[in-house]
Amino acid sequence: MSARYTELAADIKAHLNTVPGSGVVHTYERQSSDIKKFLALFQEPSSGKILGWEITRRAVSEHENGAVFRHHQMVLTGYMGLQDAEASSATFQNLVDAICDEFRTADPISGTVMWHYRDGDNPDNSPVQVEQINDRMFGNVLCHCAVIAISITERIIT
């Protein structure tokens, strides 16, 4: 049996929750036609500031080489409300670095199948790559935004 999206996303969330100051973590992309409700999904309960992450899967490739291997391309998209006077840009950059540190040597926290945080298609790469960091409007709030790709390689036992 192969790993299911929900299992992979839950494991990523568990790792993110170990990173101090990571904020609210959702295991799927959130949607709402009401902007206030949407922003509330990413507000930290203690401060009311926007700081949160969504997890999704971009692609899954599979090949057979003596065993069946699946390569999951997971994506974290994070948002932090921009506060220039508080140097939030530096804080967000440090948070991105801390998340990379967490996944660079991570082992699965849970699961019943054989999978690892690694890029099986390109094993010389770290399993975590920061694809984008910029500022953008998130609803009606100016935010820092990061897109982080996480590779998971799974060996399927048939």
mmCIF file of C-alpha atoms in Angstrom:
data_model
loop_
_atom_site.group_PDB
_atom_site.id
_atom_site.type_symbol
_atom_site.label_atom_id
_atom_site.label_comp_id
_atom_site.label_asym_id
_atom_site.label_seq_id
_atom_site.Cartn_x
_atom_site.Cartn_y
_atom_site.Cartn_z
ATOM 1 C CA MET A 1 0.000 0.000 0.000
ATOM 2 C CA SER A 2 1.237 3.494 -0.767
ATOM 3 C CA ALA A 3 1.177 6.543 1.476
ATOM 4 C CA ARG A 4 -1.891 8.730 1.243
ATOM 5 C CA TYR A 5 -1.805 12.489 0.871
ATOM 6 C CA THR A 6 -3.384 12.984 4.294
ATOM 7 C CA GLU A 7 -0.677 10.897 5.967
ATOM 8 C CA LEU A 8 2.122 12.855 4.289
ATOM 9 C CA ALA A 9 0.508 16.233 5.022
ATOM 10 C CA ALA A 10 -0.076 15.282 8.680
ATOM 11 C CA ASP A 11 3.586 14.366 9.048
ATOM 12 C CA ILE A 12 4.707 17.643 7.489
ATOM 13 C CA LYS A 13 2.351 19.503 9.841
ATOM 14 C CA ALA A 14 3.797 17.644 12.838
ATOM 15 C CA HIS A 15 7.304 18.722 11.805
ATOM 16 C CA LEU A 16 6.204 22.336 11.216
ATOM 17 C CA ASN A 17 4.630 22.420 14.659
ATOM 18 C CA THR A 18 8.071 21.709 16.177
ATOM 19 C CA VAL A 19 9.495 24.892 14.601
ATOM 20 C CA PRO A 20 9.062 27.774 17.075
ATOM 21 C CA GLY A 21 6.917 30.592 15.730
ATOM 22 C CA SER A 22 5.652 28.658 12.700
ATOM 23 C CA GLY A 23 2.060 29.790 13.231
ATOM 24 C CA VAL A 24 -1.136 28.094 12.087
ATOM 25 C CA VAL A 25 -0.651 25.057 9.819
ATOM 26 C CA HIS A 26 -3.327 23.716 7.461
ATOM 27 C CA THR A 27 -2.939 20.321 5.789
ATOM 28 C CA TYR A 28 -4.662 21.538 2.631
ATOM 29 C CA GLU A 29 -5.191 24.745 0.679
ATOM 30 C CA ARG A 30 -7.848 26.871 2.340
ATOM 31 C CA GLN A 31 -10.568 28.719 0.424
ATOM 32 C CA SER A 32 -13.336 31.160 1.293
ATOM 33 C CA SER A 33 -15.322 33.751 -0.606
ATOM 34 C CA ASP A 34 -15.512 35.845 2.592
ATOM 35 C CA ILE A 35 -12.180 37.657 2.989
ATOM 36 C CA LYS A 36 -12.572 38.142 6.757
ATOM 37 C CA LYS A 37 -13.213 34.434 7.303
ATOM 38 C CA PHE A 38 -10.306 33.582 5.019
ATOM 39 C CA LEU A 39 -7.866 35.838 6.885
ATOM 40 C CA ALA A 40 -9.096 34.469 10.218
ATOM 41 C CA LEU A 41 -7.904 31.005 9.127
ATOM 42 C CA PHE A 42 -4.318 32.323 9.189
ATOM 43 C CA GLN A 43 -4.437 34.452 12.345
ATOM 44 C CA GLU A 44 -2.456 33.341 15.343
ATOM 45 C CA PRO A 45 -4.885 33.033 18.244
ATOM 46 C CA SER A 46 -2.526 34.716 20.735
ATOM 47 C CA SER A 47 -1.537 37.774 18.679
ATOM 48 C CA GLY A 48 -4.163 38.034 15.945
ATOM 49 C CA LYS A 49 -1.349 38.504 13.407
ATOM 50 C CA ILE A 50 -1.327 36.699 10.073
ATOM 51 C CA LEU A 51 1.129 33.789 10.223
ATOM 52 C CA GLY A 52 0.255 30.475 8.653
ATOM 53 C CA TRP A 53 1.040 27.740 6.179
ATOM 54 C CA GLU A 54 -0.861 25.618 3.691
ATOM 55 C CA ILE A 55 0.324 22.194 2.580
ATOM 56 C CA THR A 56 -0.485 20.694 -0.798
ATOM 57 C CA ARG A 57 0.989 18.231 -3.264
ATOM 58 C CA ARG A 58 2.163 19.491 -6.657
ATOM 59 C CA ALA A 59 2.936 16.187 -8.363
ATOM 60 C CA VAL A 60 3.642 12.493 -7.909
ATOM 61 C CA SER A 61 5.885 10.522 -10.216
ATOM 62 C CA GLU A 62 6.449 6.795 -10.001
ATOM 63 C CA HIS A 63 9.011 4.384 -11.391
ATOM 64 C CA GLU A 64 10.095 0.807 -10.953
ATOM 65 C CA ASN A 65 13.704 -0.204 -10.414
ATOM 66 C CA GLY A 66 13.577 -3.548 -8.648
ATOM 67 C CA ALA A 67 10.898 -1.981 -6.442
ATOM 68 C CA VAL A 68 8.241 0.650 -7.034
ATOM 69 C CA PHE A 69 9.194 4.152 -5.937
ATOM 70 C CA ARG A 70 6.848 7.155 -5.715
ATOM 71 C CA HIS A 71 8.229 10.682 -5.571
ATOM 72 C CA HIS A 72 5.866 13.158 -3.917
ATOM 73 C CA GLN A 73 6.458 16.861 -4.539
ATOM 74 C CA MET A 74 4.832 18.528 -1.540
ATOM 75 C CA VAL A 75 4.531 22.313 -1.277
ATOM 76 C CA LEU A 76 4.320 24.631 1.724
ATOM 77 C CA THR A 77 3.006 28.120 1.127
ATOM 78 C CA GLY A 78 3.416 30.463 4.069
ATOM 79 C CA TYR A 79 2.221 33.947 4.900
ATOM 80 C CA MET A 80 3.286 36.427 7.569
ATOM 81 C CA GLY A 81 1.789 39.877 7.991
ATOM 82 C CA LEU A 82 4.365 42.514 7.056
ATOM 83 C CA GLN A 83 5.331 44.804 9.939
ATOM 84 C CA ASP A 84 8.173 47.040 8.733
ATOM 85 C CA ALA A 85 8.828 48.665 12.127
ATOM 86 C CA GLU A 86 9.254 45.182 13.651
ATOM 87 C CA ALA A 87 11.660 44.017 10.890
ATOM 88 C CA SER A 88 9.229 41.247 10.018
ATOM 89 C CA SER A 89 11.125 40.541 6.804
ATOM 90 C CA ALA A 90 14.140 39.297 8.777
ATOM 91 C CA THR A 91 11.892 37.333 11.131
ATOM 92 C CA PHE A 92 10.180 35.635 8.198
ATOM 93 C CA GLN A 93 13.498 34.854 6.485
ATOM 94 C CA ASN A 94 14.751 33.256 9.724
ATOM 95 C CA LEU A 95 11.543 31.227 9.979
ATOM 96 C CA VAL A 96 12.040 29.925 6.430
ATOM 97 C CA ASP A 97 15.612 28.927 7.367
ATOM 98 C CA ALA A 98 14.377 27.131 10.506
ATOM 99 C CA ILE A 99 11.814 25.187 8.465
ATOM 100 C CA CYS A 100 14.530 24.154 6.003
ATOM 101 C CA ASP A 101 16.700 23.035 8.933
ATOM 102 C CA GLU A 102 13.834 20.895 10.242
ATOM 103 C CA PHE A 103 13.216 19.035 6.981
ATOM 104 C CA ARG A 104 16.825 18.706 5.801
ATOM 105 C CA THR A 105 17.431 15.775 8.165
ATOM 106 C CA ALA A 106 13.857 14.849 9.067
ATOM 107 C CA ASP A 107 12.547 11.347 9.513
ATOM 108 C CA PRO A 108 8.848 10.562 9.258
ATOM 109 C CA ILE A 109 7.113 11.017 12.603
ATOM 110 C CA SER A 110 4.280 8.669 11.727
ATOM 111 C CA GLY A 111 3.233 6.252 9.050
ATOM 112 C CA THR A 112 3.040 2.615 8.192
ATOM 113 C CA VAL A 113 4.812 2.629 4.823
ATOM 114 C CA MET A 114 8.443 3.133 3.894
ATOM 115 C CA TRP A 115 9.091 6.748 2.929
ATOM 116 C CA HIS A 116 11.692 9.390 3.638
ATOM 117 C CA TYR A 117 12.232 13.091 3.216
ATOM 118 C CA ARG A 118 14.603 12.930 0.256
ATOM 119 C CA ASP A 119 14.677 13.712 -3.436
ATOM 120 C CA GLY A 120 14.881 10.238 -4.927
ATOM 121 C CA ASP A 121 14.911 11.652 -8.449
ATOM 122 C CA ASN A 122 17.956 13.773 -7.626
ATOM 123 C CA PRO A 123 19.586 12.412 -4.443
ATOM 124 C CA ASP A 124 22.290 15.104 -4.431
ATOM 125 C CA ASN A 125 19.593 17.685 -3.664
ATOM 126 C CA SER A 126 18.359 18.407 -0.180
ATOM 127 C CA PRO A 127 14.730 17.322 0.249
ATOM 128 C CA VAL A 128 13.726 20.934 0.883
ATOM 129 C CA GLN A 129 14.032 23.794 -1.607
ATOM 130 C CA VAL A 130 12.864 27.380 -1.157
ATOM 131 C CA GLU A 131 11.342 28.249 -4.509
ATOM 132 C CA GLN A 132 10.145 31.755 -3.786
ATOM 133 C CA ILE A 133 10.145 34.469 -1.143
ATOM 134 C CA ASN A 134 8.369 37.738 -1.821
ATOM 135 C CA ASP A 135 5.815 40.205 -0.514
ATOM 136 C CA ARG A 136 2.237 40.164 -1.746
ATOM 137 C CA MET A 137 -1.277 41.045 -0.834
ATOM 138 C CA PHE A 138 -2.982 38.252 1.074
ATOM 139 C CA GLY A 139 -6.611 39.249 1.041
ATOM 140 C CA ASN A 140 -6.307 42.890 2.078
ATOM 141 C CA VAL A 141 -3.145 42.404 4.182
ATOM 142 C CA LEU A 142 0.379 42.992 2.889
ATOM 143 C CA CYS A 143 2.322 39.830 3.741
ATOM 144 C CA HIS A 144 5.619 38.096 3.286
ATOM 145 C CA CYS A 145 5.119 34.892 1.325
ATOM 146 C CA ALA A 146 7.298 31.829 0.824
ATOM 147 C CA VAL A 147 6.901 28.723 -1.293
ATOM 148 C CA ILE A 148 8.905 25.752 -0.048
ATOM 149 C CA ALA A 149 9.081 22.451 -1.951
ATOM 150 C CA ILE A 150 9.567 19.256 0.047
ATOM 151 C CA SER A 151 10.480 15.993 -1.670
ATOM 152 C CA ILE A 152 9.345 12.674 -0.250
ATOM 153 C CA THR A 153 10.455 9.386 -1.753
ATOM 154 C CA GLU A 154 8.415 6.320 -0.957
ATOM 155 C CA ARG A 155 9.238 2.687 -1.544
ATOM 156 C CA ILE A 156 6.076 0.720 -2.158
ATOM 157 C CA ILE A 157 6.022 -2.830 -0.885
ATOM 158 C CA THR A 158 3.710 -4.941 -3.040
#
